[in-house]
PDB file of C-alpha atoms in Angstrom:
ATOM      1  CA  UNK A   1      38.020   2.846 -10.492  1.00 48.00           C
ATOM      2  CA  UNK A   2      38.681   6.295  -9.031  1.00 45.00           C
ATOM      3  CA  UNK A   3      42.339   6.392  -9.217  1.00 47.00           C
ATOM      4  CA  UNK A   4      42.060   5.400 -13.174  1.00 46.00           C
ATOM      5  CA  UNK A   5      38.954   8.174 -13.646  1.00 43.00           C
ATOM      6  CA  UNK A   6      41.606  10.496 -12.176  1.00 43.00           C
ATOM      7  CA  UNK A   7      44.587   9.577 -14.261  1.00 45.00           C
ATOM      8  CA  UNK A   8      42.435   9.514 -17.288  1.00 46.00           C
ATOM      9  CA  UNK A   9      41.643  13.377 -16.448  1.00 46.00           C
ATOM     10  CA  UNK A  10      45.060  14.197 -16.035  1.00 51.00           C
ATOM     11  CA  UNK A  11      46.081  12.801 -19.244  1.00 54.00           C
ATOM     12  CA  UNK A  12      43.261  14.140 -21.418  1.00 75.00           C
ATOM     13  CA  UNK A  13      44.454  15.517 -24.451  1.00 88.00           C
ATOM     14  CA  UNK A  14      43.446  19.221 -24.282  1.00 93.00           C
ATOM     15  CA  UNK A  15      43.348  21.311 -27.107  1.00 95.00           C
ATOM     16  CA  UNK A  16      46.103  23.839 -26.617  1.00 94.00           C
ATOM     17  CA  UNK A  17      45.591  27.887 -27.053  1.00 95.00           C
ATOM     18  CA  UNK A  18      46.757  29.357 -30.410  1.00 95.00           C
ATOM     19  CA  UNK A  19      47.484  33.213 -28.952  1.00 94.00           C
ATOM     20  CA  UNK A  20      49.085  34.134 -25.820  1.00 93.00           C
ATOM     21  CA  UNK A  21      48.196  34.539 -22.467  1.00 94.00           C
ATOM     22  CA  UNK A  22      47.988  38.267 -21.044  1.00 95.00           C
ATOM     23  CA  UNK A  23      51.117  39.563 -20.196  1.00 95.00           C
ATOM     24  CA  UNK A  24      52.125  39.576 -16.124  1.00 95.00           C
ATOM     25  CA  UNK A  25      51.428  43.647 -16.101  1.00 95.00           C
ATOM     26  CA  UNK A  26      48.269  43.673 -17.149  1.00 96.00           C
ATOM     27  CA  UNK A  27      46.714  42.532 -13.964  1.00 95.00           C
ATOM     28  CA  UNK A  28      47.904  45.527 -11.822  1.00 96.00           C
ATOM     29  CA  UNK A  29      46.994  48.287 -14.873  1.00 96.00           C
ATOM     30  CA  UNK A  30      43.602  46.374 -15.718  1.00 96.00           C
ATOM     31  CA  UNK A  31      42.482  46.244 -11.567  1.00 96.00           C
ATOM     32  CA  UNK A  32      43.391  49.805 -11.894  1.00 97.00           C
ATOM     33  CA  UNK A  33      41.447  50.605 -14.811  1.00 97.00           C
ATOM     34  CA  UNK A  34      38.777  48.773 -13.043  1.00 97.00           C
ATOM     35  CA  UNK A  35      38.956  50.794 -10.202  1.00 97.00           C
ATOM     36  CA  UNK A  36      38.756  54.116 -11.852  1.00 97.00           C
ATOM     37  CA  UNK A  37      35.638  52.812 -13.631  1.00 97.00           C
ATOM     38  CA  UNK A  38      34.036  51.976 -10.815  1.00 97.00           C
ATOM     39  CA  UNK A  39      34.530  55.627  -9.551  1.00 97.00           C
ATOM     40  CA  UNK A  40      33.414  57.159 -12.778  1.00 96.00           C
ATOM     41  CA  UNK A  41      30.565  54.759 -12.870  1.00 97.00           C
ATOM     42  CA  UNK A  42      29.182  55.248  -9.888  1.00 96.00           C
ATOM     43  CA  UNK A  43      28.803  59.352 -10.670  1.00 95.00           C
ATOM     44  CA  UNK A  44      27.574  58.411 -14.023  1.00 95.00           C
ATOM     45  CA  UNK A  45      24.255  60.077 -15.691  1.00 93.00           C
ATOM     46  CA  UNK A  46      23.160  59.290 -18.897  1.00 91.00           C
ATOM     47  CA  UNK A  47      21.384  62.270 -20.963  1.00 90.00           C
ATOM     48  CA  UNK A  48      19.549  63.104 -23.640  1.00 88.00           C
ATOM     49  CA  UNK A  49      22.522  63.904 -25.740  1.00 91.00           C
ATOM     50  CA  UNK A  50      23.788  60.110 -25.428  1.00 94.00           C
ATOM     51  CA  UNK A  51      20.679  58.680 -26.650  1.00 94.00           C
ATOM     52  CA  UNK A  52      20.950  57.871 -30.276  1.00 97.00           C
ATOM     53  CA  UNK A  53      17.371  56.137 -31.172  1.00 95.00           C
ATOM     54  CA  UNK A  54      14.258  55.603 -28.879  1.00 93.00           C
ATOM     55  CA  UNK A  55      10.637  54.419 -29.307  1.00 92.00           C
ATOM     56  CA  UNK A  56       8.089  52.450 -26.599  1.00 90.00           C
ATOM     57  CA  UNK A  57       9.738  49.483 -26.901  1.00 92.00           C
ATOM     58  CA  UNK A  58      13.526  50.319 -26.506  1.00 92.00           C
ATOM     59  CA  UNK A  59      15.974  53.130 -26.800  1.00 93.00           C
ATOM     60  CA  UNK A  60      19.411  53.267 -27.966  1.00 96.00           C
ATOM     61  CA  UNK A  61      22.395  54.762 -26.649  1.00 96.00           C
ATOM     62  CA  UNK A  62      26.167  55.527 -26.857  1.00 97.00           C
ATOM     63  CA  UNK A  63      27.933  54.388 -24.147  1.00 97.00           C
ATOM     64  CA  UNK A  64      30.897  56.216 -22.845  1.00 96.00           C
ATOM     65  CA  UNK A  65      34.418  54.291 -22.584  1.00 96.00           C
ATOM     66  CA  UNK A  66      35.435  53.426 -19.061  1.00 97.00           C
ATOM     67  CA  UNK A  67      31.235  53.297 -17.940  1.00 97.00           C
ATOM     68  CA  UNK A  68      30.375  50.163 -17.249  1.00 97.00           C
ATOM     69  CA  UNK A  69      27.397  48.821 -18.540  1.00 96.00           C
ATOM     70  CA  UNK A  70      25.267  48.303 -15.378  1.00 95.00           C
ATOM     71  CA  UNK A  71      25.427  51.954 -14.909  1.00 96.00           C
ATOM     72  CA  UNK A  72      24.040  52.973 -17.803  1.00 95.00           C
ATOM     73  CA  UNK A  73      21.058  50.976 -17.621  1.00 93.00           C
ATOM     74  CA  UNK A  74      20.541  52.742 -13.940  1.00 92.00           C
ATOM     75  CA  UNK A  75      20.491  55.848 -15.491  1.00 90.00           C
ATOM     76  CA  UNK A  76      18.697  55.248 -18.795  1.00 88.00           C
ATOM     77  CA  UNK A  77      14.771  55.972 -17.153  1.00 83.00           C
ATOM     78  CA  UNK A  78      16.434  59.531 -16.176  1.00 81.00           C
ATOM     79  CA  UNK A  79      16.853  60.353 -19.344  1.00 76.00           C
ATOM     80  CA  UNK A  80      13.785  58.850 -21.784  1.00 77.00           C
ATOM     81  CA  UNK A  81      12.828  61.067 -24.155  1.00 71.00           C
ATOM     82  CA  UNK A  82       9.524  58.813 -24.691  1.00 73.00           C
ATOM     83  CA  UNK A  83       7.402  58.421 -21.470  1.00 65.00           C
ATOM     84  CA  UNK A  84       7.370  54.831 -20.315  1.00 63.00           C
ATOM     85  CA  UNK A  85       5.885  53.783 -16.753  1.00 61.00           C
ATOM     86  CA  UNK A  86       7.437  50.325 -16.949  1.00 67.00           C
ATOM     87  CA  UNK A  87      10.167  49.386 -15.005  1.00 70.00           C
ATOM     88  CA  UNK A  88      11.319  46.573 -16.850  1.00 85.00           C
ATOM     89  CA  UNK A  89      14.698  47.948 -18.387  1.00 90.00           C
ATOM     90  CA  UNK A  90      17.073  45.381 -19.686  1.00 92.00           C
ATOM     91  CA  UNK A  91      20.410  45.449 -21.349  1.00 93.00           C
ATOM     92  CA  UNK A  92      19.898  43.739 -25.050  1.00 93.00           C
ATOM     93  CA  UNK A  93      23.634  43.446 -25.433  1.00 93.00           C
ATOM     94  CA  UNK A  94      26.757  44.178 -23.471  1.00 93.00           C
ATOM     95  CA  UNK A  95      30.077  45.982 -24.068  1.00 96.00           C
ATOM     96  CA  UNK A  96      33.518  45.364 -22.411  1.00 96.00           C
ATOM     97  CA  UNK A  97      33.927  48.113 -19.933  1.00 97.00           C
ATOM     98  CA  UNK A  98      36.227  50.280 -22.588  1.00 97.00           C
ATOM     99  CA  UNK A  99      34.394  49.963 -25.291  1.00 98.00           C
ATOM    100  CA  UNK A 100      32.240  52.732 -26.399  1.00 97.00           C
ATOM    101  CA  UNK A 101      29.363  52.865 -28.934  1.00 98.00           C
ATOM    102  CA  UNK A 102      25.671  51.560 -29.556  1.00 98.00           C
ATOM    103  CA  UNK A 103      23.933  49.876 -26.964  1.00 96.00           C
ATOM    104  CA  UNK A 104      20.392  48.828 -26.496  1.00 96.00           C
ATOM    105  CA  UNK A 105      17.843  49.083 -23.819  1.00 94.00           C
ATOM    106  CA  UNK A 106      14.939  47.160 -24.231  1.00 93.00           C
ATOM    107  CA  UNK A 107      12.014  48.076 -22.194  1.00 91.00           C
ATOM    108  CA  UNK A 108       9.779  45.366 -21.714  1.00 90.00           C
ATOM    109  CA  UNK A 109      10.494  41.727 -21.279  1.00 90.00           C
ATOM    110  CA  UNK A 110       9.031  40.411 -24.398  1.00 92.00           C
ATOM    111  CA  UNK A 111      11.035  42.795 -26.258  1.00 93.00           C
ATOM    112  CA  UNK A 112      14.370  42.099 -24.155  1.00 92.00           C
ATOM    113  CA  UNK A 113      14.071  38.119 -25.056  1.00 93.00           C
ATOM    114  CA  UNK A 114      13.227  38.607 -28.880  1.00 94.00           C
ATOM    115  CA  UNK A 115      16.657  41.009 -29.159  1.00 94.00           C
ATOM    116  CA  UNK A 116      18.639  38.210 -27.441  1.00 90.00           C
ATOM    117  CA  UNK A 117      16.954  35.935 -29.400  1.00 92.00           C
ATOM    118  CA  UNK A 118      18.060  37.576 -32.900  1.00 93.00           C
ATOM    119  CA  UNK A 119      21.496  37.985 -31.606  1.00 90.00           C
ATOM    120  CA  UNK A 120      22.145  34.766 -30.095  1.00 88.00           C
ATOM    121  CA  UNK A 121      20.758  33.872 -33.501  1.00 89.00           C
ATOM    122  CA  UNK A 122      23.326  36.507 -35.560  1.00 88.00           C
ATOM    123  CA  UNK A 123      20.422  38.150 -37.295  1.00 92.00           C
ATOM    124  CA  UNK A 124      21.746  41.504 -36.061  1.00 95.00           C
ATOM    125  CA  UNK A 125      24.550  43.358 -37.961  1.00 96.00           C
ATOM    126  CA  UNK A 126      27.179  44.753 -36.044  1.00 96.00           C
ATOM    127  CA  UNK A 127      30.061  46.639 -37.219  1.00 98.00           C
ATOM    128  CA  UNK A 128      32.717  48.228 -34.927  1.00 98.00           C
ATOM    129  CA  UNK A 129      36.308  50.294 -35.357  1.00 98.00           C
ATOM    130  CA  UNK A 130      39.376  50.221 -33.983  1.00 98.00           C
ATOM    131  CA  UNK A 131      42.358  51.407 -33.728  1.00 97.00           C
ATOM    132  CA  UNK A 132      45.585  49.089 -33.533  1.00 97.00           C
ATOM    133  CA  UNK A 133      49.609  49.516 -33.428  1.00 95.00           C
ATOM    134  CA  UNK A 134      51.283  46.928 -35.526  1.00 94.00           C
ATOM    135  CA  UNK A 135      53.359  46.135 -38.719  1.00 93.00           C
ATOM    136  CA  UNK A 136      50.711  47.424 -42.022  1.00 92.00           C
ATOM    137  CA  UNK A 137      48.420  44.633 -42.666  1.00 92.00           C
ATOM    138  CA  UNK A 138      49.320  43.061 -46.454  1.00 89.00           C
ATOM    139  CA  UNK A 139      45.827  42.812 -46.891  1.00 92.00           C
ATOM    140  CA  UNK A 140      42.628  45.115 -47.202  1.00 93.00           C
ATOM    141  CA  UNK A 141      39.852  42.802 -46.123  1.00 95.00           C
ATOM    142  CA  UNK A 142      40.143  39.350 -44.852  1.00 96.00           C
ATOM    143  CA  UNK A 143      37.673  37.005 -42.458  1.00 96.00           C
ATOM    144  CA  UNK A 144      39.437  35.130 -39.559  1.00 96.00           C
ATOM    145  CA  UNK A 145      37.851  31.923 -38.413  1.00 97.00           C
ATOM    146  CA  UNK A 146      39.051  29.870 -35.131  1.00 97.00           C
ATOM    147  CA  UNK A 147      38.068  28.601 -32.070  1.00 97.00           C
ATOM    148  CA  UNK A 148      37.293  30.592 -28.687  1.00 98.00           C
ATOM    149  CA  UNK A 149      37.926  29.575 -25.187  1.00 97.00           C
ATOM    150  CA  UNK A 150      39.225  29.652 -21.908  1.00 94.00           C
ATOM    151  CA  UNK A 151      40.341  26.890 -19.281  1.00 84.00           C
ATOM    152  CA  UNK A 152      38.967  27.069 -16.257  1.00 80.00           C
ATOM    153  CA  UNK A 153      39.645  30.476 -13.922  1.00 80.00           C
ATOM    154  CA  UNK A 154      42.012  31.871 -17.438  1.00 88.00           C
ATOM    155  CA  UNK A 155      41.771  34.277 -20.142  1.00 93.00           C
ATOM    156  CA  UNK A 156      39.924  33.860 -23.187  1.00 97.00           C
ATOM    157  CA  UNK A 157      42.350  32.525 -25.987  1.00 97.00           C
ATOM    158  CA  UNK A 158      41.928  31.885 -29.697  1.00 97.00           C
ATOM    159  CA  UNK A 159      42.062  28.263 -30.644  1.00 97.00           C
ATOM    160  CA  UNK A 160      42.042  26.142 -33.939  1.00 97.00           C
ATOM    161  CA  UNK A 161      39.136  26.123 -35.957  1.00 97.00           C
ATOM    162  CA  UNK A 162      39.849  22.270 -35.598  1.00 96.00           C
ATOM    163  CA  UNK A 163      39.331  22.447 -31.968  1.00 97.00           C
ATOM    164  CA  UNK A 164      35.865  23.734 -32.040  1.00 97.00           C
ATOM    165  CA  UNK A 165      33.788  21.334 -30.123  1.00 96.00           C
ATOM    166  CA  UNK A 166      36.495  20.335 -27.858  1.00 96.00           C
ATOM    167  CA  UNK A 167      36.262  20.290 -24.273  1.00 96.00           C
ATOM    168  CA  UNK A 168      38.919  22.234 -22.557  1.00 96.00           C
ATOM    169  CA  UNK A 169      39.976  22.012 -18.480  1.00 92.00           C
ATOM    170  CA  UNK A 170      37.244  22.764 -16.446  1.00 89.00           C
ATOM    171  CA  UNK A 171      34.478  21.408 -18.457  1.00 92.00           C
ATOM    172  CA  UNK A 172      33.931  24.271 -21.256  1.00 94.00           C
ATOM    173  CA  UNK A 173      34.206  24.086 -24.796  1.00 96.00           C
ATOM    174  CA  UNK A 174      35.852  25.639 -27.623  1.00 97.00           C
ATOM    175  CA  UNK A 175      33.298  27.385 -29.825  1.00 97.00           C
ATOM    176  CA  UNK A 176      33.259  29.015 -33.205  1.00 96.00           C
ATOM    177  CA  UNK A 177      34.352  32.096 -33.947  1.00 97.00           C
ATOM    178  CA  UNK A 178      35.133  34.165 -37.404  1.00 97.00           C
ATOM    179  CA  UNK A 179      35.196  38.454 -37.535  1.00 98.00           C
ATOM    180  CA  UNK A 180      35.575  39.961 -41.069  1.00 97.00           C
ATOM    181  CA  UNK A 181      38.413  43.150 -41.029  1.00 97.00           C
ATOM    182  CA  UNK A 182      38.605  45.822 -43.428  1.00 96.00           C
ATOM    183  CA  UNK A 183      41.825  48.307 -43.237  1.00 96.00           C
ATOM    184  CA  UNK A 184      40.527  51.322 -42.711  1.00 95.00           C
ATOM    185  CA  UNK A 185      43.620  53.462 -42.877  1.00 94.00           C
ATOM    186  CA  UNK A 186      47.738  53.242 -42.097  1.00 94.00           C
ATOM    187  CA  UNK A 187      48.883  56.092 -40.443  1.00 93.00           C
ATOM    188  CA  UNK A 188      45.984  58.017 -41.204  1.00 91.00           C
ATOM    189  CA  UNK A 189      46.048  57.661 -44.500  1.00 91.00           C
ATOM    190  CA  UNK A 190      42.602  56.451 -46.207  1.00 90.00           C
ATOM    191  CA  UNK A 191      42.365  53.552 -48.422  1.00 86.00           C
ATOM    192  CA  UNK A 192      39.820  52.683 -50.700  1.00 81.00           C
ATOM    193  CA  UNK A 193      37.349  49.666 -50.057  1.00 77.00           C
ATOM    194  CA  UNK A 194      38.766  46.588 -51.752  1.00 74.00           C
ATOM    195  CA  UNK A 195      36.169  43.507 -52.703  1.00 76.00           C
ATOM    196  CA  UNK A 196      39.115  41.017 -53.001  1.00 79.00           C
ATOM    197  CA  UNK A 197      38.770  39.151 -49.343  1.00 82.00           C
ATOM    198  CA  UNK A 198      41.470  36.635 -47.385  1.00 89.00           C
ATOM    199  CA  UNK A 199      40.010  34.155 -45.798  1.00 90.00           C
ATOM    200  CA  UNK A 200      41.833  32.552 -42.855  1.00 91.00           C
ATOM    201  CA  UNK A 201      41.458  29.527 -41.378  1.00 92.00           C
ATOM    202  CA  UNK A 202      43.457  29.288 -37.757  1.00 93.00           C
ATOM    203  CA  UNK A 203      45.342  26.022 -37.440  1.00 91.00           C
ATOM    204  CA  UNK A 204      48.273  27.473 -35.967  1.00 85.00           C
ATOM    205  CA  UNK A 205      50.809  30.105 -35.124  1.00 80.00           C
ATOM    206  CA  UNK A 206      49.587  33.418 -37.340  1.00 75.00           C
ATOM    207  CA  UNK A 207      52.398  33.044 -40.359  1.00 65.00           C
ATOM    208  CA  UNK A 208      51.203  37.558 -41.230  1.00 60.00           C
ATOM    209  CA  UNK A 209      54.595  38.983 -41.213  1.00 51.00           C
ATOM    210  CA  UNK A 210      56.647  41.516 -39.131  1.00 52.00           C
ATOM    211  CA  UNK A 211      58.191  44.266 -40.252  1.00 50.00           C
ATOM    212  CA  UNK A 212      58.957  46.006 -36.699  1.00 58.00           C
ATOM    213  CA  UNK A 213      57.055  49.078 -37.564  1.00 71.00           C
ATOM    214  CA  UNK A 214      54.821  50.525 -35.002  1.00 87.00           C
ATOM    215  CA  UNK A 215      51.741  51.689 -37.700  1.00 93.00           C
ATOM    216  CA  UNK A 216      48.729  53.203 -36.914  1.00 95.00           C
ATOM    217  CA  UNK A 217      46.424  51.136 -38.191  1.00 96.00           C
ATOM    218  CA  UNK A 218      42.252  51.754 -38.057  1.00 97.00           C
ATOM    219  CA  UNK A 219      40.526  48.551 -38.899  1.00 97.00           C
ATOM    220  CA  UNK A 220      36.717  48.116 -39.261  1.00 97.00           C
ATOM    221  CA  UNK A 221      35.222  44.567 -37.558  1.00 98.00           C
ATOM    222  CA  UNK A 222      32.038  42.470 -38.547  1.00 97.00           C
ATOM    223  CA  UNK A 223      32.064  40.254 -36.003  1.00 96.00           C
ATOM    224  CA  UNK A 224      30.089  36.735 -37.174  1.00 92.00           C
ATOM    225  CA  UNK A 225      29.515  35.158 -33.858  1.00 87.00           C
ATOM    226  CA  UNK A 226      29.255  36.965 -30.790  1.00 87.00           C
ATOM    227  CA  UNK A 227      31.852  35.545 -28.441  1.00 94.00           C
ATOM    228  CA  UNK A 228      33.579  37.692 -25.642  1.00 95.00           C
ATOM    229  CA  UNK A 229      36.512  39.886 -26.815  1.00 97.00           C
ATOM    230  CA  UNK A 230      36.332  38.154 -30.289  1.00 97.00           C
ATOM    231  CA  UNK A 231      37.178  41.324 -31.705  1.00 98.00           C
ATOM    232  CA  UNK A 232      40.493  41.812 -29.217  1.00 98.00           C
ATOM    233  CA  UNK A 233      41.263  38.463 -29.841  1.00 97.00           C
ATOM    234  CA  UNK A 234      41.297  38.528 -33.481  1.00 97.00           C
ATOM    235  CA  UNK A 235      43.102  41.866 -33.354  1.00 97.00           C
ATOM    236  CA  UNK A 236      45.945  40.067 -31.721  1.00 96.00           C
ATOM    237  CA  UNK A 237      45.909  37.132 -33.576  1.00 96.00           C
ATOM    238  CA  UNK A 238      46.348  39.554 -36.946  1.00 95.00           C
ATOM    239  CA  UNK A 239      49.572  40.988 -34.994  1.00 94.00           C
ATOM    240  CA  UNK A 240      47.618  44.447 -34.570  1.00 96.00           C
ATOM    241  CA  UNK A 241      46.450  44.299 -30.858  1.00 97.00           C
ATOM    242  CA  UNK A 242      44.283  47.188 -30.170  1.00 97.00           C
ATOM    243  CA  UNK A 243      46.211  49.962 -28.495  1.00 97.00           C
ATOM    244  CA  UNK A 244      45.500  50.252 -24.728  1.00 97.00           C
ATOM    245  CA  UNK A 245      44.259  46.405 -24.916  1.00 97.00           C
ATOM    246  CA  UNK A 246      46.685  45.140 -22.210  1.00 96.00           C
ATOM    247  CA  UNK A 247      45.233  42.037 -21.597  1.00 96.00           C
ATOM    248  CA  UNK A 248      45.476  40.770 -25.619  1.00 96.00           C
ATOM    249  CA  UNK A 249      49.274  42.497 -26.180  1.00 95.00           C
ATOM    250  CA  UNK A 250      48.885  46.331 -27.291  1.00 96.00           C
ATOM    251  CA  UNK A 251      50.456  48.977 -25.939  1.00 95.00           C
ATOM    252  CA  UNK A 252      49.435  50.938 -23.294  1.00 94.00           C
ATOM    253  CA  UNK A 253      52.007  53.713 -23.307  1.00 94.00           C
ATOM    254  CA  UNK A 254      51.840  55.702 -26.542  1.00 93.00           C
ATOM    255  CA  UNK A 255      53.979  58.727 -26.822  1.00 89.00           C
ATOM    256  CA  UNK A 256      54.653  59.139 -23.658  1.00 91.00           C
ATOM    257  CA  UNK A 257      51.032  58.747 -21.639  1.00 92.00           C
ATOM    258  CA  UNK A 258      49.635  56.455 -20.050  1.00 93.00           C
ATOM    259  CA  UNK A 259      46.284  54.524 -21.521  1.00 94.00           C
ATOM    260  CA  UNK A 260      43.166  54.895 -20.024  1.00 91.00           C
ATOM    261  CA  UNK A 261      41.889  52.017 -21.664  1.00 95.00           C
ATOM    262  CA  UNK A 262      41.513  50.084 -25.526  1.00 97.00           C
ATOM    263  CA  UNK A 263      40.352  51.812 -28.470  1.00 97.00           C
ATOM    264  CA  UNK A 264      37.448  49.769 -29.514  1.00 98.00           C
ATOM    265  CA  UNK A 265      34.364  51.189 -30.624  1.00 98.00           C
ATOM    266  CA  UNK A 266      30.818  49.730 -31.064  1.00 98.00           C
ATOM    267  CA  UNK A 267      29.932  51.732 -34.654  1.00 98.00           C
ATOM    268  CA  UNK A 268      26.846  50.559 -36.018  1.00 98.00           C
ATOM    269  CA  UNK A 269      23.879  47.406 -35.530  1.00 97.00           C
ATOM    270  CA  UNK A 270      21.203  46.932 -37.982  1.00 97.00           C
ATOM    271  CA  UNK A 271      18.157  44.926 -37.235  1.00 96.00           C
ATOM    272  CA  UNK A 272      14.302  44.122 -38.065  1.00 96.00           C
ATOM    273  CA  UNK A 273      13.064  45.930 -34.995  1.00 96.00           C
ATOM    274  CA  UNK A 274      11.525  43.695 -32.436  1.00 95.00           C
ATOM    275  CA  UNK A 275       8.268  44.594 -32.361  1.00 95.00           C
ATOM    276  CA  UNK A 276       7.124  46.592 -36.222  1.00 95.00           C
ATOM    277  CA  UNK A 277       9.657  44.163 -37.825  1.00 95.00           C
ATOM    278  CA  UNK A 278      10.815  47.432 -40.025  1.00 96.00           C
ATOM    279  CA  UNK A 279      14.717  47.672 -40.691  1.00 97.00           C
ATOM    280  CA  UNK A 280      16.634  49.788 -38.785  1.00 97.00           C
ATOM    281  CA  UNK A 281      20.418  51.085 -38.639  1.00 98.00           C
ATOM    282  CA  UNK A 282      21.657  52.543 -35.676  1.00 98.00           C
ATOM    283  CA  UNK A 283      24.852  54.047 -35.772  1.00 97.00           C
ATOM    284  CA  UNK A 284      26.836  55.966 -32.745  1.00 97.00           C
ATOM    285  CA  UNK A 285      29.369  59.097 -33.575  1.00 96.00           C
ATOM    286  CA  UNK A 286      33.129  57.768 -33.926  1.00 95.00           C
ATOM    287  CA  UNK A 287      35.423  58.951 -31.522  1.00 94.00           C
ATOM    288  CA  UNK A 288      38.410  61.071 -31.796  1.00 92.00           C
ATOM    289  CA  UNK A 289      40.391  58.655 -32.619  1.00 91.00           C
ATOM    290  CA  UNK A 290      38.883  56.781 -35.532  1.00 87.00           C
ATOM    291  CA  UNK A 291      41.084  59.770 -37.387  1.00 76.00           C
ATOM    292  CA  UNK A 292      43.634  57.225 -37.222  1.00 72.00           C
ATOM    293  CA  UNK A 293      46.821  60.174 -37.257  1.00 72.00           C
ATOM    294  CA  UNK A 294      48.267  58.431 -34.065  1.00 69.00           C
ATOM    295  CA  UNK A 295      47.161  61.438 -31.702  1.00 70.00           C
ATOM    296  CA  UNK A 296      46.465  60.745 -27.927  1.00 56.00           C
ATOM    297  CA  UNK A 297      42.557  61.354 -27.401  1.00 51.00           C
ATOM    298  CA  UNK A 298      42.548  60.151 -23.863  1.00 47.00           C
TER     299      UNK A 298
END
């Protein structure tokens, strides 16, 4: 009975990965990216000046790329501008290491589990920017929906929307996942909010077109779900990787330099607050390069 349990599990029918798997370099540049982070993390102080909304209950903040997360919430009692004696401090969501933007600190633990609550639940907005090289998009707002995965010990790969609900080596399963893009600008040129919206439903191989051009491209992301790199993934699915995302195919020499990292970041949430239940928008200050003219910003 063994021997046929263990040929049955090597000829399971796995659902197979729709984008492709990071390219051999990134794992030197990302374990040095990781190291530098470490460094700058580990001298890290958050201040006043990063602290975009705050009341009893929680405080938000803009974190700084290359920062991880961890260290921010060590530093956040430093730099309260509301007095709080509790030492309960807990991240309400999580970035990627290079992403910048809004993050909350909840300060209680009733208050921490009702914000994971509403965004395991997706009753918090989020918006975010980015800025990708690739061939100009032929469209000015479309929604992606596919799977999300990873096998056991591997990246995280976009699958068919078909697949969702499959299980994939190593036990996992392929969940849902669907981001809404708007074009933000090509080459820094602004372009005008457009209601008509694509919708695209992964089955396969992206058929978006390829003109060879290396465009600047600024996209804006409403992420549906909440699933790691979504945003990344999506971005590379669209044939604009993010530039500095290694790991999901951008480029991380532009011009010349070297990248420090990818140029995702966290713009906006908007949420019932936890505890008054009043609607509030929090929104962090775009970087340098949301411009979109192409320039290195570091």
């Amino acid at each position: 009975m063994e021997a046929r349990h263990d040929l049955q599990t090597i000829n399971q029918d796995y659902p197979k990965p729709i984008s492709a798997p990071p390219p051999p370099i990134s794992k030197d540049i990302e374990v040095r990216r990781a190291m530098e982070a470490s460094s700058k993390s580990s001298l890290f102080n958050l201040t006043r000046d990063d602290i975009l909304y705050e009341d009893e209950w929680l405080m938000a903040v803009n974190k700084p790329k290359g920062i991880y997360c961890e260290a921010v919430l060590a530093s956040a009692p430093r730099a309260l501008l509301v007095a709080h004696s509790s030492n309960e401090y807990h991240l309400a969501n999580r970035l990627d290491r290079d992403t910048s933007g809004v993050m909350l600190i909840t300060k209680s633990h009733k208050v921490a589990a009702k914000l994971v609550k509403a965004f395991t639940e997706h009753k918090i907005r989020k918006s975010y920017i980015a800025l990708s090289i690739g061939p100009s998009p032929n469209w000015s707002k479309i929604t992606i929906r596919s799977g999300h995965g990873r096998s056991k010990h591997g990246a995280w790969r976009v699958y068919a929307a078909l697949d969702v609900g499959r299980v994939l080596p190593g036990g996992s399963v392929v969940r849902d996942m669907e981001t809404t893009f708007e074009l933000v600008s090509v080459n820094g040129e602004k372009l005008e909010p457009s209601k008509e919206e694509s919708m695209v439903v992964v089955e396969g191989e992206p058929e978006f077109g390829c003109n060879g051009n290396e465009d600047v491209v600024v996209v804006r992301a409403f992420p549906r779900s909440g699933r790691t790199h979504q945003i990344r993934l999506h971005c590379q699915y669209l044939g604009i990787p993010i530039r500095g995302d290694v790991k999901y195919h951008g480029v991380y020499v532009w011009r010349g330099r070297s990248l420090e990292g990818h140029e995702l970041h966290a713009e906006s949430l908007s949420l019932d607050h936890p505890v008054t239940g009043d609607p509030i928008v929090i929104r962090a200050p775009l970087p340098c390069w949301a411009a979109g003219d192409g320039s290195y910003n570091g």
